[in-house]
Amino acid sequence: MSDYGSSSWLEVWAIVLIGGLIAGYLQYWIGGAIYHLRVKWSKGGDNYDASRNINIFSGIPIAIASIGSLLLNTIVYGNKYFESGDGSSIDVLFLFIIVATIAYSIRLSYKGVMFIQKTEKTRAIIWFVVLPAIFYILIFSAAIFNEL
């Protein structure tokens, strides 16, 4: 997608489909391994498969919100979405929805490791609430400052 005028939703959905499959595969195996390390550092159980599954399932709300944003933009704006190069009102709405789903995802992850992997509460709060929240704040800050 070299410039906004030559982009199409077919390109976007092809990238989402192929990129999503690759990212999902990597997230399951590599992200799951890192997630399991965080479980171990939180003195949780040694169920590697449970760690990977909690990691994947806690990210589903964010994926659904992101796909919802693309789907609504596709339906409402069609290829006119690419003409201005700016976001739409749907993007602004979904920004708030995605921030809420990130918070919900962090909560799901924390509850999952506490209930299924029996982690220590204080360590789990650090590894599954505080550090992910800081990570997302840094990502959003970088995106905002990149636009200024």
PDB file of C-alpha atoms in Angstrom:
ATOM      1  CA  MET A   1       0.000   0.000   0.000  1.00  0.00           C
ATOM      2  CA  SER A   2       2.256   2.721  -1.297  1.00  0.00           C
ATOM      3  CA  ASP A   3      -0.174   5.612  -1.065  1.00  0.00           C
ATOM      4  CA  TYR A   4      -3.700   5.995   0.188  1.00  0.00           C
ATOM      5  CA  GLY A   5      -5.194   6.428  -3.275  1.00  0.00           C
ATOM      6  CA  SER A   6      -4.027   3.034  -4.530  1.00  0.00           C
ATOM      7  CA  SER A   7      -5.183   1.036  -1.504  1.00  0.00           C
ATOM      8  CA  SER A   8      -8.274  -1.117  -1.432  1.00  0.00           C
ATOM      9  CA  TRP A   9     -10.136  -3.134   1.140  1.00  0.00           C
ATOM     10  CA  LEU A  10      -9.192  -6.294  -0.713  1.00  0.00           C
ATOM     11  CA  GLU A  11      -5.524  -5.502   0.006  1.00  0.00           C
ATOM     12  CA  VAL A  12      -6.299  -4.681   3.631  1.00  0.00           C
ATOM     13  CA  TRP A  13      -8.318  -7.857   4.233  1.00  0.00           C
ATOM     14  CA  ALA A  14      -5.664  -9.996   2.504  1.00  0.00           C
ATOM     15  CA  ILE A  15      -3.003  -8.508   4.779  1.00  0.00           C
ATOM     16  CA  VAL A  16      -5.247  -8.996   7.834  1.00  0.00           C
ATOM     17  CA  LEU A  17      -5.956 -12.619   6.927  1.00  0.00           C
ATOM     18  CA  ILE A  18      -2.392 -13.640   6.086  1.00  0.00           C
ATOM     19  CA  GLY A  19      -0.808 -11.472   8.792  1.00  0.00           C
ATOM     20  CA  GLY A  20      -3.345 -12.658  11.346  1.00  0.00           C
ATOM     21  CA  LEU A  21      -2.612 -16.312  10.648  1.00  0.00           C
ATOM     22  CA  ILE A  22       1.138 -15.751  10.929  1.00  0.00           C
ATOM     23  CA  ALA A  23       0.803 -13.559  14.033  1.00  0.00           C
ATOM     24  CA  GLY A  24      -1.567 -16.047  15.677  1.00  0.00           C
ATOM     25  CA  TYR A  25       0.850 -18.904  15.077  1.00  0.00           C
ATOM     26  CA  LEU A  26       3.786 -16.921  16.469  1.00  0.00           C
ATOM     27  CA  GLN A  27       1.711 -15.668  19.404  1.00  0.00           C
ATOM     28  CA  TYR A  28       0.658 -19.190  20.306  1.00  0.00           C
ATOM     29  CA  TRP A  29       4.163 -20.653  20.279  1.00  0.00           C
ATOM     30  CA  ILE A  30       6.565 -17.800  21.082  1.00  0.00           C
ATOM     31  CA  GLY A  31       4.141 -15.575  22.992  1.00  0.00           C
ATOM     32  CA  GLY A  32       2.893 -18.643  24.860  1.00  0.00           C
ATOM     33  CA  ALA A  33       6.443 -19.529  25.910  1.00  0.00           C
ATOM     34  CA  ILE A  34       7.067 -16.009  27.203  1.00  0.00           C
ATOM     35  CA  TYR A  35       3.663 -16.020  28.916  1.00  0.00           C
ATOM     36  CA  HIS A  36       4.548 -19.309  30.620  1.00  0.00           C
ATOM     37  CA  LEU A  37       7.806 -17.760  31.882  1.00  0.00           C
ATOM     38  CA  ARG A  38       5.744 -14.974  33.450  1.00  0.00           C
ATOM     39  CA  VAL A  39       3.541 -17.641  35.076  1.00  0.00           C
ATOM     40  CA  LYS A  40       6.623 -19.380  36.464  1.00  0.00           C
ATOM     41  CA  TRP A  41       8.033 -16.054  37.726  1.00  0.00           C
ATOM     42  CA  SER A  42       4.683 -15.589  39.473  1.00  0.00           C
ATOM     43  CA  LYS A  43       5.184 -18.992  41.132  1.00  0.00           C
ATOM     44  CA  GLY A  44       2.304 -20.518  39.201  1.00  0.00           C
ATOM     45  CA  GLY A  45       1.681 -24.014  37.928  1.00  0.00           C
ATOM     46  CA  ASP A  46       3.770 -25.825  35.338  1.00  0.00           C
ATOM     47  CA  ASN A  47       0.987 -26.402  32.796  1.00  0.00           C
ATOM     48  CA  TYR A  48       2.544 -25.034  29.610  1.00  0.00           C
ATOM     49  CA  ASP A  49      -0.576 -25.665  27.488  1.00  0.00           C
ATOM     50  CA  ALA A  50      -2.768 -23.790  29.975  1.00  0.00           C
ATOM     51  CA  SER A  51      -0.408 -20.809  29.826  1.00  0.00           C
ATOM     52  CA  ARG A  52      -0.561 -20.699  26.033  1.00  0.00           C
ATOM     53  CA  ASN A  53      -4.339 -21.030  26.044  1.00  0.00           C
ATOM     54  CA  ILE A  54      -4.854 -18.278  28.630  1.00  0.00           C
ATOM     55  CA  ASN A  55      -2.556 -16.056  26.587  1.00  0.00           C
ATOM     56  CA  ILE A  56      -4.472 -16.661  23.335  1.00  0.00           C
ATOM     57  CA  PHE A  57      -7.970 -16.473  24.805  1.00  0.00           C
ATOM     58  CA  SER A  58      -7.286 -13.305  26.782  1.00  0.00           C
ATOM     59  CA  GLY A  59      -6.318 -11.562  23.524  1.00  0.00           C
ATOM     60  CA  ILE A  60      -9.534 -12.443  21.679  1.00  0.00           C
ATOM     61  CA  PRO A  61     -11.494  -9.320  22.785  1.00  0.00           C
ATOM     62  CA  ILE A  62      -8.810  -7.037  21.311  1.00  0.00           C
ATOM     63  CA  ALA A  63      -8.830  -9.004  18.038  1.00  0.00           C
ATOM     64  CA  ILE A  64     -12.634  -8.859  17.813  1.00  0.00           C
ATOM     65  CA  ALA A  65     -12.655  -5.088  18.377  1.00  0.00           C
ATOM     66  CA  SER A  66      -9.924  -4.552  15.772  1.00  0.00           C
ATOM     67  CA  ILE A  67     -11.707  -6.674  13.177  1.00  0.00           C
ATOM     68  CA  GLY A  68     -14.981  -4.908  14.042  1.00  0.00           C
ATOM     69  CA  SER A  69     -13.371  -1.559  13.287  1.00  0.00           C
ATOM     70  CA  LEU A  70     -12.119  -2.772   9.905  1.00  0.00           C
ATOM     71  CA  LEU A  71     -15.465  -4.364   9.068  1.00  0.00           C
ATOM     72  CA  LEU A  72     -17.467  -1.226   9.886  1.00  0.00           C
ATOM     73  CA  ASN A  73     -15.058   1.004   7.968  1.00  0.00           C
ATOM     74  CA  THR A  74     -15.333  -1.362   5.001  1.00  0.00           C
ATOM     75  CA  ILE A  75     -19.129  -1.285   5.064  1.00  0.00           C
ATOM     76  CA  VAL A  76     -19.624   2.420   5.802  1.00  0.00           C
ATOM     77  CA  TYR A  77     -16.877   4.092   3.779  1.00  0.00           C
ATOM     78  CA  GLY A  78     -15.834   1.610   1.113  1.00  0.00           C
ATOM     79  CA  ASN A  79     -12.723   2.660  -0.797  1.00  0.00           C
ATOM     80  CA  LYS A  80     -13.401   6.339  -0.012  1.00  0.00           C
ATOM     81  CA  TYR A  81     -11.819   5.595   3.370  1.00  0.00           C
ATOM     82  CA  PHE A  82      -8.392   5.627   1.695  1.00  0.00           C
ATOM     83  CA  GLU A  83      -8.795   8.929  -0.154  1.00  0.00           C
ATOM     84  CA  SER A  84      -8.077  11.312   2.718  1.00  0.00           C
ATOM     85  CA  GLY A  85      -5.434   9.305   4.542  1.00  0.00           C
ATOM     86  CA  ASP A  86      -7.010  10.325   7.839  1.00  0.00           C
ATOM     87  CA  GLY A  87      -8.984   8.187  10.214  1.00  0.00           C
ATOM     88  CA  SER A  88     -12.758   8.096  10.369  1.00  0.00           C
ATOM     89  CA  SER A  89     -15.240   8.709  13.149  1.00  0.00           C
ATOM     90  CA  ILE A  90     -15.498   4.925  13.415  1.00  0.00           C
ATOM     91  CA  ASP A  91     -11.750   4.825  14.145  1.00  0.00           C
ATOM     92  CA  VAL A  92     -12.222   7.298  17.003  1.00  0.00           C
ATOM     93  CA  LEU A  93     -15.113   5.270  18.423  1.00  0.00           C
ATOM     94  CA  PHE A  94     -13.152   2.033  18.167  1.00  0.00           C
ATOM     95  CA  LEU A  95     -10.110   3.631  19.799  1.00  0.00           C
ATOM     96  CA  PHE A  96     -12.157   3.876  22.996  1.00  0.00           C
ATOM     97  CA  ILE A  97     -13.568   0.389  22.501  1.00  0.00           C
ATOM     98  CA  ILE A  98     -10.087  -1.059  21.960  1.00  0.00           C
ATOM     99  CA  VAL A  99      -8.732   0.687  25.075  1.00  0.00           C
ATOM    100  CA  ALA A 100     -11.611  -0.871  27.033  1.00  0.00           C
ATOM    101  CA  THR A 101     -10.926  -4.306  25.529  1.00  0.00           C
ATOM    102  CA  ILE A 102      -7.243  -3.996  26.428  1.00  0.00           C
ATOM    103  CA  ALA A 103      -8.230  -3.374  30.049  1.00  0.00           C
ATOM    104  CA  TYR A 104     -10.639  -6.325  29.869  1.00  0.00           C
ATOM    105  CA  SER A 105      -7.925  -8.496  28.286  1.00  0.00           C
ATOM    106  CA  ILE A 106      -5.509  -7.654  31.101  1.00  0.00           C
ATOM    107  CA  ARG A 107      -8.238  -8.579  33.612  1.00  0.00           C
ATOM    108  CA  LEU A 108      -8.961 -11.881  31.814  1.00  0.00           C
ATOM    109  CA  SER A 109      -5.273 -12.743  31.766  1.00  0.00           C
ATOM    110  CA  TYR A 110      -4.863 -11.981  35.474  1.00  0.00           C
ATOM    111  CA  LYS A 111      -7.987 -13.927  36.457  1.00  0.00           C
ATOM    112  CA  GLY A 112      -6.894 -16.846  34.275  1.00  0.00           C
ATOM    113  CA  VAL A 113      -3.452 -17.213  35.824  1.00  0.00           C
ATOM    114  CA  MET A 114      -4.834 -16.764  39.328  1.00  0.00           C
ATOM    115  CA  PHE A 115      -7.593 -19.356  38.903  1.00  0.00           C
ATOM    116  CA  ILE A 116      -5.993 -21.902  36.560  1.00  0.00           C
ATOM    117  CA  GLN A 117      -2.273 -21.585  37.251  1.00  0.00           C
ATOM    118  CA  LYS A 118      -2.600 -20.710  40.961  1.00  0.00           C
ATOM    119  CA  THR A 119      -0.046 -17.883  40.871  1.00  0.00           C
ATOM    120  CA  GLU A 120       0.929 -15.745  43.865  1.00  0.00           C
ATOM    121  CA  LYS A 121      -1.298 -12.689  43.965  1.00  0.00           C
ATOM    122  CA  THR A 122       1.378  -9.989  44.325  1.00  0.00           C
ATOM    123  CA  ARG A 123       3.619 -11.448  41.630  1.00  0.00           C
ATOM    124  CA  ALA A 124       0.657 -11.992  39.306  1.00  0.00           C
ATOM    125  CA  ILE A 125      -0.424  -8.364  39.741  1.00  0.00           C
ATOM    126  CA  ILE A 126       3.061  -7.229  38.737  1.00  0.00           C
ATOM    127  CA  TRP A 127       3.493  -9.607  35.766  1.00  0.00           C
ATOM    128  CA  PHE A 128      -0.074  -9.670  34.458  1.00  0.00           C
ATOM    129  CA  VAL A 129      -1.543  -6.267  35.381  1.00  0.00           C
ATOM    130  CA  VAL A 130       1.099  -3.609  36.068  1.00  0.00           C
ATOM    131  CA  LEU A 131       3.686  -4.497  33.404  1.00  0.00           C
ATOM    132  CA  PRO A 132       1.147  -5.084  30.593  1.00  0.00           C
ATOM    133  CA  ALA A 133      -0.573  -1.787  31.491  1.00  0.00           C
ATOM    134  CA  ILE A 134       2.775   0.029  31.336  1.00  0.00           C
ATOM    135  CA  PHE A 135       3.515  -1.653  28.000  1.00  0.00           C
ATOM    136  CA  TYR A 136       0.209  -0.489  26.482  1.00  0.00           C
ATOM    137  CA  ILE A 137       0.646   3.027  27.880  1.00  0.00           C
ATOM    138  CA  LEU A 138       4.091   3.206  26.261  1.00  0.00           C
ATOM    139  CA  ILE A 139       2.713   1.948  22.940  1.00  0.00           C
ATOM    140  CA  PHE A 140      -0.139   4.481  22.936  1.00  0.00           C
ATOM    141  CA  SER A 141       2.247   7.265  23.998  1.00  0.00           C
ATOM    142  CA  ALA A 142       4.644   6.445  21.172  1.00  0.00           C
ATOM    143  CA  ALA A 143       1.757   6.435  18.679  1.00  0.00           C
ATOM    144  CA  ILE A 144       0.466   9.784  19.943  1.00  0.00           C
ATOM    145  CA  PHE A 145       3.880  11.447  19.918  1.00  0.00           C
ATOM    146  CA  ASN A 146       4.586  10.026  16.473  1.00  0.00           C
ATOM    147  CA  GLU A 147       1.527  11.891  15.178  1.00  0.00           C
ATOM    148  CA  LEU A 148       2.498  15.242  16.720  1.00  0.00           C
TER     149      LEU A 148
END
